[in-house]
PDB file of C-alpha atoms and ligand atoms in Angstrom:
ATOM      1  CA  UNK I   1      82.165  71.218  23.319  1.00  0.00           C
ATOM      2  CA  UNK I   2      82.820  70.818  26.966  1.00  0.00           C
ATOM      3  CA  UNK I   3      85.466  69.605  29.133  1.00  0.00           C
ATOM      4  CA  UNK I   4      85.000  67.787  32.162  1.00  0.00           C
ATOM      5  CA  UNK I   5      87.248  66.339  34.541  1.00  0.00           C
ATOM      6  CA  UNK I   6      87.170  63.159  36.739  1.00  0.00           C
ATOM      7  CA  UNK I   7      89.218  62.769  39.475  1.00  0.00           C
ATOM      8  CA  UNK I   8      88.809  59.462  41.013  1.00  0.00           C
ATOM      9  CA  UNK I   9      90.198  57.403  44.241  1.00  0.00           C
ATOM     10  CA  UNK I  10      90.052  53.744  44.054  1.00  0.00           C
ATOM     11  CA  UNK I  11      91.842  51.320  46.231  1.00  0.00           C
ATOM     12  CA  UNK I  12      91.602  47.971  43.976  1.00  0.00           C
ATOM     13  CA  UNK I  13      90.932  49.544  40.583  1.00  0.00           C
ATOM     14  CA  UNK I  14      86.747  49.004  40.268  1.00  0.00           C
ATOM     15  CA  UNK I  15      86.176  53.119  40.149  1.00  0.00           C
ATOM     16  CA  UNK I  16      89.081  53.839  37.893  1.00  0.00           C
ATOM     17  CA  UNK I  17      87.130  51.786  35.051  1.00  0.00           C
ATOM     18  CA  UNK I  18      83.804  53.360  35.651  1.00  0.00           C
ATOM     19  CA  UNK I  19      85.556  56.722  36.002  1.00  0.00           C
ATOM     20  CA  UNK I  20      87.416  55.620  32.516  1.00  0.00           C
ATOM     21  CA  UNK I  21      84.008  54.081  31.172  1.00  0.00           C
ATOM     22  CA  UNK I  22      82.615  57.816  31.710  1.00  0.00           C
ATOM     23  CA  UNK I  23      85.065  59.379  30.435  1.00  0.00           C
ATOM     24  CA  UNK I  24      84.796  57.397  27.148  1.00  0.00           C
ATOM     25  CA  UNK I  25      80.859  58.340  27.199  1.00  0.00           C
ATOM     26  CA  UNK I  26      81.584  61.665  27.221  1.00  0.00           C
ATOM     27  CA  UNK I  27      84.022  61.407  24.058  1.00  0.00           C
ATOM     28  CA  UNK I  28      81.846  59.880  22.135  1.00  0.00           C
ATOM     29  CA  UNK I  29      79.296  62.386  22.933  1.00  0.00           C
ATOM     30  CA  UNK I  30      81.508  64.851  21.172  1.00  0.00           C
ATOM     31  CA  UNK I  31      82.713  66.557  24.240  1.00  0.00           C
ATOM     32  CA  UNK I  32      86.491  66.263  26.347  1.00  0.00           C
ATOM     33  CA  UNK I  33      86.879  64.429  29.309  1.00  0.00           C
ATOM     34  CA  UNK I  34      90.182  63.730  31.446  1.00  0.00           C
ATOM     35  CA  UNK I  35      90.127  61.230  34.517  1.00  0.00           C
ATOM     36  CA  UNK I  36      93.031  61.888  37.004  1.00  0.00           C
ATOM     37  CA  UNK I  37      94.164  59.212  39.947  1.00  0.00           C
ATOM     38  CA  UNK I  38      93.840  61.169  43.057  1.00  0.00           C
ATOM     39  CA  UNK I  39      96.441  59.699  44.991  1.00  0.00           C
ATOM     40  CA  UNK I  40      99.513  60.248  42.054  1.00  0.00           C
ATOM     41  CA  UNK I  41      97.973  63.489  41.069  1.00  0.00           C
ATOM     42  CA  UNK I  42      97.510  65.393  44.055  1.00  0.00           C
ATOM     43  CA  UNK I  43      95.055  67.856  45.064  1.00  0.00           C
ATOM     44  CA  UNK I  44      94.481  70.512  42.751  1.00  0.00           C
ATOM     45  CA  UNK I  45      91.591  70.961  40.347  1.00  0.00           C
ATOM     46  CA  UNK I  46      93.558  72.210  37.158  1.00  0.00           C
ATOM     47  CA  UNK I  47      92.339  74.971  35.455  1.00  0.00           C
ATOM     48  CA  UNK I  48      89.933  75.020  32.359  1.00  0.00           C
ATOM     49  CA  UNK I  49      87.794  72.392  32.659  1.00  0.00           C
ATOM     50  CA  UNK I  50      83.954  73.549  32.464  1.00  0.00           C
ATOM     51  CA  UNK I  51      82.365  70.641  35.027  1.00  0.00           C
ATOM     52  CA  UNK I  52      83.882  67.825  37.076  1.00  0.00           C
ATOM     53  CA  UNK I  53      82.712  64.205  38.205  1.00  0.00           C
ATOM     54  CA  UNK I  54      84.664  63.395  41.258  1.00  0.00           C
ATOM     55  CA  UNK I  55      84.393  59.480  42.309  1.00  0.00           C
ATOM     56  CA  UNK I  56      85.425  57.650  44.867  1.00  0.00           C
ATOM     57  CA  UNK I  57      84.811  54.224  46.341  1.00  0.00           C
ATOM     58  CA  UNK I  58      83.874  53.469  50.172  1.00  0.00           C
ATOM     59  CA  UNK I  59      86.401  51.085  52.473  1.00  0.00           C
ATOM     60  CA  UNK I  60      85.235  50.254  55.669  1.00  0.00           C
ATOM     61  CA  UNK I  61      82.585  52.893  55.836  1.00  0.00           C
ATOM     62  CA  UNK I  62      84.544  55.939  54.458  1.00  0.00           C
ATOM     63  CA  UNK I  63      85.587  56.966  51.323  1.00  0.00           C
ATOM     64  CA  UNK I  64      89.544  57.522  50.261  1.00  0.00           C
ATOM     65  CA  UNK I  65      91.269  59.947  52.405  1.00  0.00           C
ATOM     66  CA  UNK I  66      92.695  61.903  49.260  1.00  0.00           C
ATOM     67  CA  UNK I  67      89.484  62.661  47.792  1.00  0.00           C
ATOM     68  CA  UNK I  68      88.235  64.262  51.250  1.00  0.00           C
ATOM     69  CA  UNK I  69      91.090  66.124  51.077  1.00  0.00           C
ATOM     70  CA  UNK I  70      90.728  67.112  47.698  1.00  0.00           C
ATOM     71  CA  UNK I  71      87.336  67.928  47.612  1.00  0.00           C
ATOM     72  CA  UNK I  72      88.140  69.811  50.779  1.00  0.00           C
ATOM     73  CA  UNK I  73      90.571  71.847  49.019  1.00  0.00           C
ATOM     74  CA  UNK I  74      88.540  72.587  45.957  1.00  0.00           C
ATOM     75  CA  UNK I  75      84.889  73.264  47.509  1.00  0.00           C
ATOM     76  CA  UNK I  76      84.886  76.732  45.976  1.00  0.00           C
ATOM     77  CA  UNK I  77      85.908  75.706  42.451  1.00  0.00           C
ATOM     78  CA  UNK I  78      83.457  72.327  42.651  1.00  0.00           C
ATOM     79  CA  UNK I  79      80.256  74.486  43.664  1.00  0.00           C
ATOM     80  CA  UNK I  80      81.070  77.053  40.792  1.00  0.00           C
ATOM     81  CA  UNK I  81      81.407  74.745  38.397  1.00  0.00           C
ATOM     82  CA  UNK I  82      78.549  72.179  37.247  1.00  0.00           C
ATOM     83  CA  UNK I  83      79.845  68.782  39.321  1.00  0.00           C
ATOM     84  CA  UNK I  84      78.556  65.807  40.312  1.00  0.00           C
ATOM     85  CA  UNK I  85      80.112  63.014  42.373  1.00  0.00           C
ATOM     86  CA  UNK I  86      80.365  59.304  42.382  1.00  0.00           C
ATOM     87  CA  UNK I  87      80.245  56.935  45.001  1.00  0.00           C
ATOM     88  CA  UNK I  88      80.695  52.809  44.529  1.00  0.00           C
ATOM     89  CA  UNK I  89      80.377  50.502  47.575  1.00  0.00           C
ATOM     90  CA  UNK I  90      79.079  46.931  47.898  1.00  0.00           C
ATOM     91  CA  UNK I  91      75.944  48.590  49.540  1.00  0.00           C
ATOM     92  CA  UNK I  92      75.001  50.307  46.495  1.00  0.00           C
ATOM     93  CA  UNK I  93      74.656  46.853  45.624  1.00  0.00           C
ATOM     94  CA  UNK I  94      70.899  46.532  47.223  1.00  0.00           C
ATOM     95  CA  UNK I  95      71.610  48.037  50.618  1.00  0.00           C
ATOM     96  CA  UNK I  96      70.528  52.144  49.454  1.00  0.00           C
ATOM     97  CA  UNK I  97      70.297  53.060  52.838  1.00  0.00           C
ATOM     98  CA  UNK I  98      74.074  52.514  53.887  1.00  0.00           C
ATOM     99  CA  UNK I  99      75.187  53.504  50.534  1.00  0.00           C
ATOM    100  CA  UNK I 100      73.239  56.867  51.040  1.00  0.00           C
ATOM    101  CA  UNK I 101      74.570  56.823  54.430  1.00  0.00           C
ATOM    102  CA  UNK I 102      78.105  56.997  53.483  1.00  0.00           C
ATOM    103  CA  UNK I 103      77.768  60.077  50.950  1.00  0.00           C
ATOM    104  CA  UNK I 104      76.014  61.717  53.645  1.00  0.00           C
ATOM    105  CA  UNK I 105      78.693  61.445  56.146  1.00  0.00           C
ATOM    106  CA  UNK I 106      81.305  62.411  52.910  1.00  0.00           C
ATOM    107  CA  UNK I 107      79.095  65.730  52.916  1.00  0.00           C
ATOM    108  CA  UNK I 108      79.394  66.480  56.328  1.00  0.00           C
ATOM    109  CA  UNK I 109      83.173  65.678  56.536  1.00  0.00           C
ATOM    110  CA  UNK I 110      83.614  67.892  53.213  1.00  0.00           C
ATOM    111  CA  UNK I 111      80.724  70.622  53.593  1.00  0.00           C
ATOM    112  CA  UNK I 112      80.205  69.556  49.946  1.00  0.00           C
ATOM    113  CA  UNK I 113      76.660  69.079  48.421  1.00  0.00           C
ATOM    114  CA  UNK I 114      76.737  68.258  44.908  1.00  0.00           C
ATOM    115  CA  UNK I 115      73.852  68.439  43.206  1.00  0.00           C
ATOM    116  CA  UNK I 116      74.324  65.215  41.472  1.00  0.00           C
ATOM    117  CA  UNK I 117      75.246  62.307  43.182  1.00  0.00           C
ATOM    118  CA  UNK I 118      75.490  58.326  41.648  1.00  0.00           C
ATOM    119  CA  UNK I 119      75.801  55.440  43.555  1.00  0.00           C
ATOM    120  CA  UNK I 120      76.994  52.517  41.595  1.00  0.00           C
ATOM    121  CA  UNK I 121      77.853  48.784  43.235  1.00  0.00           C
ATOM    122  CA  UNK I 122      80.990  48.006  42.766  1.00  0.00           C
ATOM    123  CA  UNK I 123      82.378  44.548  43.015  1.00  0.00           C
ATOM    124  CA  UNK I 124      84.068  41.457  45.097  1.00  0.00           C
ATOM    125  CA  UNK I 125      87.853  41.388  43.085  1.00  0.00           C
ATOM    126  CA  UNK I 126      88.455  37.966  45.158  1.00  0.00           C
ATOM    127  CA  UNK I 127      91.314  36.831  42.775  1.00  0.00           C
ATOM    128  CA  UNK I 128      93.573  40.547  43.224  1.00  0.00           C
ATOM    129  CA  UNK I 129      92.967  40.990  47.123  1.00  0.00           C
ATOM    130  CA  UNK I 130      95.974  39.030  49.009  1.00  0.00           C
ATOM    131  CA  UNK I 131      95.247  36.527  52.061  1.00  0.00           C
ATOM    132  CA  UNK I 132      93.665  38.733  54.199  1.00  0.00           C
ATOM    133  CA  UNK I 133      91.611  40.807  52.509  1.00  0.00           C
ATOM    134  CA  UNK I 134      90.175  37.442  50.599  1.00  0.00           C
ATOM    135  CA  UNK I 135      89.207  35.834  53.618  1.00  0.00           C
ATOM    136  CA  UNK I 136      88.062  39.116  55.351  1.00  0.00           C
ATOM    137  CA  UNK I 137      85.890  40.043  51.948  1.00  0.00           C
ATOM    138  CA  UNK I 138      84.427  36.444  51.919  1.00  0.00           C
ATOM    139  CA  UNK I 139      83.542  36.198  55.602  1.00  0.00           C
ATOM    140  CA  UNK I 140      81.385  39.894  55.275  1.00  0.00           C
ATOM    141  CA  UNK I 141      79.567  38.272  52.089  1.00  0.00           C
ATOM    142  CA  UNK I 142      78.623  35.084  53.825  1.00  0.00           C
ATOM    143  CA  UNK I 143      78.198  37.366  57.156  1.00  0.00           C
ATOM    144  CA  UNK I 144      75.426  38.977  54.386  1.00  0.00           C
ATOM    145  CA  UNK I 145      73.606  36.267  52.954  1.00  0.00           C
ATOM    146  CA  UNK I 146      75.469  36.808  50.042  1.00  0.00           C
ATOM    147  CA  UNK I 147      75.844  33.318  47.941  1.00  0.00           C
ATOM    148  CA  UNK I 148      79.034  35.303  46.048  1.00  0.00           C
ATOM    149  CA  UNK I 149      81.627  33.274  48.433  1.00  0.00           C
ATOM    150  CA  UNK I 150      83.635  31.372  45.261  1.00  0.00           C
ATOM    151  CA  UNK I 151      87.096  33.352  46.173  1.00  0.00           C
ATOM    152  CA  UNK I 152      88.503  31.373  42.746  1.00  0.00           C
ATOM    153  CA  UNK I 153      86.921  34.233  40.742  1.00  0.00           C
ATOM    154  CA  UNK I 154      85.570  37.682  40.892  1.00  0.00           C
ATOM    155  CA  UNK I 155      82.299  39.135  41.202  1.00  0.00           C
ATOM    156  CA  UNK I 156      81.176  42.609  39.165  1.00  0.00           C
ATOM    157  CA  UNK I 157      77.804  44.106  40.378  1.00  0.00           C
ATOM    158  CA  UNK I 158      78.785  48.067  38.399  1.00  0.00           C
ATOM    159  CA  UNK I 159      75.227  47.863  36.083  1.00  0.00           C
ATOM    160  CA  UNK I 160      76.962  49.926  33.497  1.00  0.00           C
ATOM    161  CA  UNK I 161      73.441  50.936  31.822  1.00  0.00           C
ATOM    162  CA  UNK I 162      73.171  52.651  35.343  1.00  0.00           C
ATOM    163  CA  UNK I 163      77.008  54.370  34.472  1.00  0.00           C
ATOM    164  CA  UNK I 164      75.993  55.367  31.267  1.00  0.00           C
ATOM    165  CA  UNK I 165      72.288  57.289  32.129  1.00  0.00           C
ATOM    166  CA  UNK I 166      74.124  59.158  35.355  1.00  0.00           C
ATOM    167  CA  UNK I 167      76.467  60.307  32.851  1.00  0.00           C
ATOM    168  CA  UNK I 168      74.108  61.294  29.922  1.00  0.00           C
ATOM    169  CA  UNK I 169      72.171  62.910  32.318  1.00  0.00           C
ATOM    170  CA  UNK I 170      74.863  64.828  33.437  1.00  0.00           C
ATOM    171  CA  UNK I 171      75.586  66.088  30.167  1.00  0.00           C
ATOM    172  CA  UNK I 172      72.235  67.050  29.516  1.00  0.00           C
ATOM    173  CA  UNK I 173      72.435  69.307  32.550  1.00  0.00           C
ATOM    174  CA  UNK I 174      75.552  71.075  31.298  1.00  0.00           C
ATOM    175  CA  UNK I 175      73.855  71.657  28.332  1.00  0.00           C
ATOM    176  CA  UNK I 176      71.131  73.722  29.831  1.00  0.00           C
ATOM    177  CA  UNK I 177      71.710  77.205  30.505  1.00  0.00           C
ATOM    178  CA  UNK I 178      72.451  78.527  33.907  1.00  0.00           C
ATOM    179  CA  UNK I 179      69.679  79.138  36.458  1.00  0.00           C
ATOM    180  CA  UNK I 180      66.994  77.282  39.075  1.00  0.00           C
ATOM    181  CA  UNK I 181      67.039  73.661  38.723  1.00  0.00           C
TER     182      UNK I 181
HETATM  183  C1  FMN Q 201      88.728  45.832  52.640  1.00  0.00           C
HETATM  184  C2  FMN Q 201      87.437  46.288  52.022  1.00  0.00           C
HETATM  185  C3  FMN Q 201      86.513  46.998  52.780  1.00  0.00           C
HETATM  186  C4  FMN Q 201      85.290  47.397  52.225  1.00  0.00           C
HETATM  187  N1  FMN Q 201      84.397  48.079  52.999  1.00  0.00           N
HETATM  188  C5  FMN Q 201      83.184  48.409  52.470  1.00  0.00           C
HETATM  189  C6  FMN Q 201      82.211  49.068  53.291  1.00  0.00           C
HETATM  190  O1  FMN Q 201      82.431  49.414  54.445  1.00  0.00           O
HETATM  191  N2  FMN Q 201      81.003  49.320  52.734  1.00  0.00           N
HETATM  192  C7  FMN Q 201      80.697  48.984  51.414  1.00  0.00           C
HETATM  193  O2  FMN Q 201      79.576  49.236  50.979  1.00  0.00           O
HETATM  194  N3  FMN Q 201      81.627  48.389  50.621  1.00  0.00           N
HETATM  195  C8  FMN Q 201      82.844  48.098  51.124  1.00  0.00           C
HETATM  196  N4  FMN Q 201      83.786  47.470  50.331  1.00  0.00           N
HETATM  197  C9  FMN Q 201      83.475  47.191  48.926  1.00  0.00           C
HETATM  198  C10 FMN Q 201      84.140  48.204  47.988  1.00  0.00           C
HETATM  199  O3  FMN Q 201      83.497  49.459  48.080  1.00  0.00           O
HETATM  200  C11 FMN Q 201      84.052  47.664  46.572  1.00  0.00           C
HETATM  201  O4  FMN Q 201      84.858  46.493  46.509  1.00  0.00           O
HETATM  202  C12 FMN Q 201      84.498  48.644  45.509  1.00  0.00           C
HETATM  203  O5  FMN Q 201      84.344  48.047  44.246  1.00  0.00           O
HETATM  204  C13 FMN Q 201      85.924  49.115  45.704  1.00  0.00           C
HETATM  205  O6  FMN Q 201      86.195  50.079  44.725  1.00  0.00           O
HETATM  206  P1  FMN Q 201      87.684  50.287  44.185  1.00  0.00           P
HETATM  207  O7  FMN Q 201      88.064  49.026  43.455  1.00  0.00           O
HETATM  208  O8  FMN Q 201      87.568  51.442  43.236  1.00  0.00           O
HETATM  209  O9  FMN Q 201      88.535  50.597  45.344  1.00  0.00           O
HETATM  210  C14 FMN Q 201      84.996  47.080  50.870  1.00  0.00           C
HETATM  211  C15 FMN Q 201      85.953  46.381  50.103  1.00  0.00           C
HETATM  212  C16 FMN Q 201      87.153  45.981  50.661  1.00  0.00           C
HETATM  213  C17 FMN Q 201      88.122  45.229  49.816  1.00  0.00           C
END
């Protein structure tokens, strides 16, 4: 049985479920999993876990500060250990290239490559965001194309089935013994 430990930034709430949602997965696969909110728990990657998914969620073309930080922090530990990491934006939502572009610049700003990386859309939370952030969110969709303008209600693009594969694949590759991929 293994252990594995999310840590997880999220700004309005979307990455906390799909690091939760994972973290559920990997219970019922048997195994332990503990997901930990970056910005209450601080920056240390406890001791005795056996891998780690860290996730984090892109505003205005970075991702959160504390997970830099963390990740920053913890390089050693996260390329000894079997880890992955997760990365929701609205581009992940049919724009790859900009999603990619963001984990690249997240590598270069951490000197972190993980060997696994998932990008997963994450979604338009109209009804939680205050004044601002509504119209601001609404202008970039129409700005897009996007037809998702109805600020009344949300919009959720995570494909869960998506969630679920990263994370079963993941498992699978803790499972294997050490060596060449
Ligand atoms: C103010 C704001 C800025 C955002 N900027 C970007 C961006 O630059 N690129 C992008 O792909 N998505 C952007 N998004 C979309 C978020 O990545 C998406 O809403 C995600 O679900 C947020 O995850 P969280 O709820 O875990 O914080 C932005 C969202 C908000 C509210």
């Amino acid at each position: 049985m293994a252990n594995i430990y999310i840590p997880y930034g999220t700004v309005e709430g979307q990455t906390a479920q799909i690091a939760e949602y994972m973290a559920d997965l990997i219970r019922v696969h048997g195994h332990q999993a503990e997901t930990a909110d970056l910005k209450h728990s601080g920056d240390t990657l406890p001791e005795g876990y056996d891998g780690v998914i860290v996730a984090a969620s892109v505003h205005v073309g970075k991702h959160e500060r504390h997970v830099t930080d963390f990740v920053k922090k913890n390089r050693g530990e996260l390329e000894r250990l079997p880890s992955a990491l997760v990365s929701v934006s609205m581009a992940a939502h049919g724009d790859e290239e900009h999603a990619e572009g963001y984990v690249q610049k997240f590598e270069e700003d951490t000197g972190w490559r993980p060997k696994h990386v998932g990008l997963f859309a994450g979604a338009l939370l109209y009804t939680h965001y205050g004044f601002i952030k509504k119209h601001l969110m609404k202008k970039i969709a129409k700005d897009k194309g996007s037809p998702d303008t109805d600020t009344s209600r949300d919009y959720v693009y995570t494909e869960w089935d998506g969630v679920r594969r990263f994370t079963e694949d993941y498992l699978a590759w803790l499972a294997k013994p050490a060596g060449p991929e």
